[in-house]
PDB file of C-alpha atoms in Angstrom:
ATOM      1  CA  SER A  59      66.091  37.336  11.398  1.00 68.00           C
ATOM      2  CA  ASP A  60      63.606  34.736  10.053  1.00 85.00           C
ATOM      3  CA  PRO A  61      61.488  36.495   7.374  1.00 87.00           C
ATOM      4  CA  ASP A  62      58.524  34.143   7.787  1.00 88.00           C
ATOM      5  CA  ALA A  63      58.436  34.661  11.551  1.00 88.00           C
ATOM      6  CA  THR A  64      58.672  38.426  11.086  1.00 88.00           C
ATOM      7  CA  ALA A  65      55.834  38.378   8.539  1.00 90.00           C
ATOM      8  CA  GLU A  66      53.737  36.200  10.858  1.00 88.00           C
ATOM      9  CA  PHE A  67      54.433  38.540  13.771  1.00 89.00           C
ATOM     10  CA  PHE A  68      53.246  41.600  11.835  1.00 88.00           C
ATOM     11  CA  ARG A  69      50.250  39.726  10.420  1.00 89.00           C
ATOM     12  CA  ASN A  70      49.120  38.711  13.914  1.00 87.00           C
ATOM     13  CA  LEU A  71      49.838  42.195  15.221  1.00 88.00           C
ATOM     14  CA  SER A  72      47.698  43.797  12.521  1.00 89.00           C
ATOM     15  CA  ILE A  73      44.860  41.310  13.086  1.00 86.00           C
ATOM     16  CA  ASN A  74      44.921  41.868  16.845  1.00 85.00           C
ATOM     17  CA  LEU A  75      45.179  45.614  16.384  1.00 87.00           C
ATOM     18  CA  ALA A  76      42.260  45.655  13.923  1.00 82.00           C
ATOM     19  CA  ASP A  77      40.137  43.471  16.210  1.00 83.00           C
ATOM     20  CA  GLY A  78      40.942  45.654  19.202  1.00 80.00           C
ATOM     21  CA  LEU A  79      40.107  48.846  17.331  1.00 76.00           C
ATOM     22  CA  TYR A  80      36.896  47.339  15.968  1.00 74.00           C
ATOM     23  CA  LYS A  81      35.788  46.328  19.475  1.00 74.00           C
ATOM     24  CA  LEU A  82      36.765  49.711  20.880  1.00 70.00           C
ATOM     25  CA  MET A  83      34.991  51.659  18.135  1.00 64.00           C
ATOM     26  CA  GLY A  84      31.931  49.432  18.358  1.00 63.00           C
ATOM     27  CA  SER A  85      31.436  50.440  21.979  1.00 56.00           C
ATOM     28  CA  THR A  86      31.659  54.203  21.404  1.00 54.00           C
ATOM     29  CA  ASP A  87      29.393  56.822  19.888  1.00 55.00           C
ATOM     30  CA  TYR A  88      32.000  57.446  17.204  1.00 52.00           C
ATOM     31  CA  SER A  89      31.730  54.101  15.457  1.00 51.00           C
ATOM     32  CA  SER A  90      32.192  54.326  11.735  1.00 53.00           C
ATOM     33  CA  SER A  91      31.805  50.673  10.809  1.00 53.00           C
ATOM     34  CA  TYR A  92      28.354  51.307   9.348  1.00 55.00           C
ATOM     35  CA  THR A  93      29.041  54.763   7.946  1.00 59.00           C
ATOM     36  CA  LEU A  94      27.716  53.969   4.481  1.00 56.00           C
ATOM     37  CA  TYR A  95      24.489  52.534   5.903  1.00 63.00           C
ATOM     38  CA  GLU A  96      24.118  55.422   8.329  1.00 72.00           C
ATOM     39  CA  ASP A  97      24.664  57.938   5.516  1.00 75.00           C
ATOM     40  CA  LYS A  98      21.910  56.323   3.458  1.00 78.00           C
ATOM     41  CA  LEU A  99      19.643  56.151   6.501  1.00 80.00           C
ATOM     42  CA  MET A 100      20.317  59.782   7.357  1.00 84.00           C
ATOM     43  CA  ALA A 101      19.643  60.834   3.755  1.00 84.00           C
ATOM     44  CA  SER A 102      16.370  58.931   3.814  1.00 87.00           C
ATOM     45  CA  GLN A 103      15.386  60.420   7.167  1.00 90.00           C
ATOM     46  CA  TYR A 104      16.342  63.907   5.971  1.00 92.00           C
ATOM     47  CA  SER A 105      14.154  63.488   2.905  1.00 93.00           C
ATOM     48  CA  SER A 106      11.290  62.181   5.030  1.00 94.00           C
ATOM     49  CA  TYR A 107      11.581  65.033   7.527  1.00 94.00           C
ATOM     50  CA  SER A 108      11.809  67.579   4.712  1.00 95.00           C
ATOM     51  CA  SER A 109       8.593  66.213   3.214  1.00 95.00           C
ATOM     52  CA  LYS A 110       6.865  66.284   6.597  1.00 96.00           C
ATOM     53  CA  ILE A 111       8.019  69.853   7.225  1.00 96.00           C
ATOM     54  CA  TYR A 112       6.804  70.904   3.768  1.00 96.00           C
ATOM     55  CA  GLU A 113       3.373  69.339   4.346  1.00 96.00           C
ATOM     56  CA  ALA A 114       3.111  70.836   7.846  1.00 96.00           C
ATOM     57  CA  THR A 115       4.056  74.257   6.464  1.00 96.00           C
ATOM     58  CA  LYS A 116       1.369  73.984   3.788  1.00 96.00           C
ATOM     59  CA  LEU A 117      -1.203  73.043   6.430  1.00 96.00           C
ATOM     60  CA  LEU A 118      -0.077  75.871   8.710  1.00 96.00           C
ATOM     61  CA  ASN A 119      -0.295  78.402   5.876  1.00 96.00           C
ATOM     62  CA  ALA A 120      -3.794  77.189   4.965  1.00 96.00           C
ATOM     63  CA  LYS A 121      -4.937  77.511   8.588  1.00 96.00           C
ATOM     64  CA  GLN A 122      -3.309  80.928   8.884  1.00 96.00           C
ATOM     65  CA  ASP A 123      -5.101  82.125   5.735  1.00 96.00           C
ATOM     66  CA  ASN A 124      -8.375  80.771   7.105  1.00 96.00           C
ATOM     67  CA  TYR A 125      -7.928  82.626  10.406  1.00 96.00           C
ATOM     68  CA  TYR A 126      -7.016  85.862   8.608  1.00 96.00           C
ATOM     69  CA  LYS A 127     -10.194  85.589   6.523  1.00 97.00           C
ATOM     70  CA  LYS A 128     -12.292  84.932   9.643  1.00 97.00           C
ATOM     71  CA  PHE A 129     -10.681  87.866  11.427  1.00 97.00           C
ATOM     72  CA  ALA A 130     -11.345  90.159   8.445  1.00 97.00           C
ATOM     73  CA  ARG A 131     -15.007  89.082   8.386  1.00 97.00           C
ATOM     74  CA  MET A 132     -15.242  89.671  12.142  1.00 97.00           C
ATOM     75  CA  GLU A 133     -13.738  93.163  11.811  1.00 97.00           C
ATOM     76  CA  LYS A 134     -16.187  93.975   9.005  1.00 97.00           C
ATOM     77  CA  ALA A 135     -19.125  92.740  11.111  1.00 97.00           C
ATOM     78  CA  MET A 136     -17.926  94.776  14.102  1.00 97.00           C
ATOM     79  CA  ALA A 137     -17.609  97.886  11.927  1.00 97.00           C
ATOM     80  CA  GLN A 138     -21.168  97.357  10.660  1.00 96.00           C
ATOM     81  CA  LEU A 139     -22.394  96.827  14.223  1.00 96.00           C
ATOM     82  CA  ASN A 140     -20.651 100.000  15.370  1.00 95.00           C
ATOM     83  CA  SER A 141     -22.202 101.924  12.489  1.00 95.00           C
ATOM     84  CA  THR A 142     -25.652 100.565  13.326  1.00 94.00           C
ATOM     85  CA  GLN A 143     -25.178 101.447  17.009  1.00 93.00           C
ATOM     86  CA  ASN A 144     -24.166 104.987  16.088  1.00 92.00           C
ATOM     87  CA  GLN A 145     -27.237 105.359  13.868  1.00 91.00           C
ATOM     88  CA  LEU A 146     -29.530 104.066  16.612  1.00 91.00           C
ATOM     89  CA  ALA A 147     -27.899 106.338  19.168  1.00 90.00           C
ATOM     90  CA  GLY A 148     -28.461 109.244  16.799  1.00 88.00           C
ATOM     91  CA  TYR A 149     -32.144 108.391  16.442  1.00 86.00           C
ATOM     92  CA  PHE A 150     -32.711 108.126  20.167  1.00 86.00           C
ATOM     93  CA  ASN A 151     -30.773 111.296  20.992  1.00 82.00           C
ATOM     94  CA  THR A 152     -32.804 113.432  18.601  1.00 63.00           C
ATOM     95  CA  LYS A 153     -36.217 112.504  19.974  1.00 52.00           C
TER      96      LYS A 153
END
C-alpha cells in the first residue's frame, strides 16, 4: 500500500532481472549484448572475404587460361609429330 515501497520493489526486481538476464545471455552462444559491434565486424569480414575470393578467382582464371594455352600448344605439337611420323612411315614403306 506504500507507493514508494512498491516502486522500490519493482525497481529492484527490474535491476535483478536485467542483471540475471545479462549474465545468462553472456554465457550462451546467443548473446546479443554486442550485436552492433558483431554486425560491423561481420560486415568487415564479409567484405574482406569477398575481396579475397575475387582475387583468388582472378588468379584461378589466369592459371586456367595458361593451362588451356599450354594444352593447345601440346595438342598442336602432337598433331605435327603424328603428321611427321606418318610421312616417315610412308617413305620407309615405299622403299
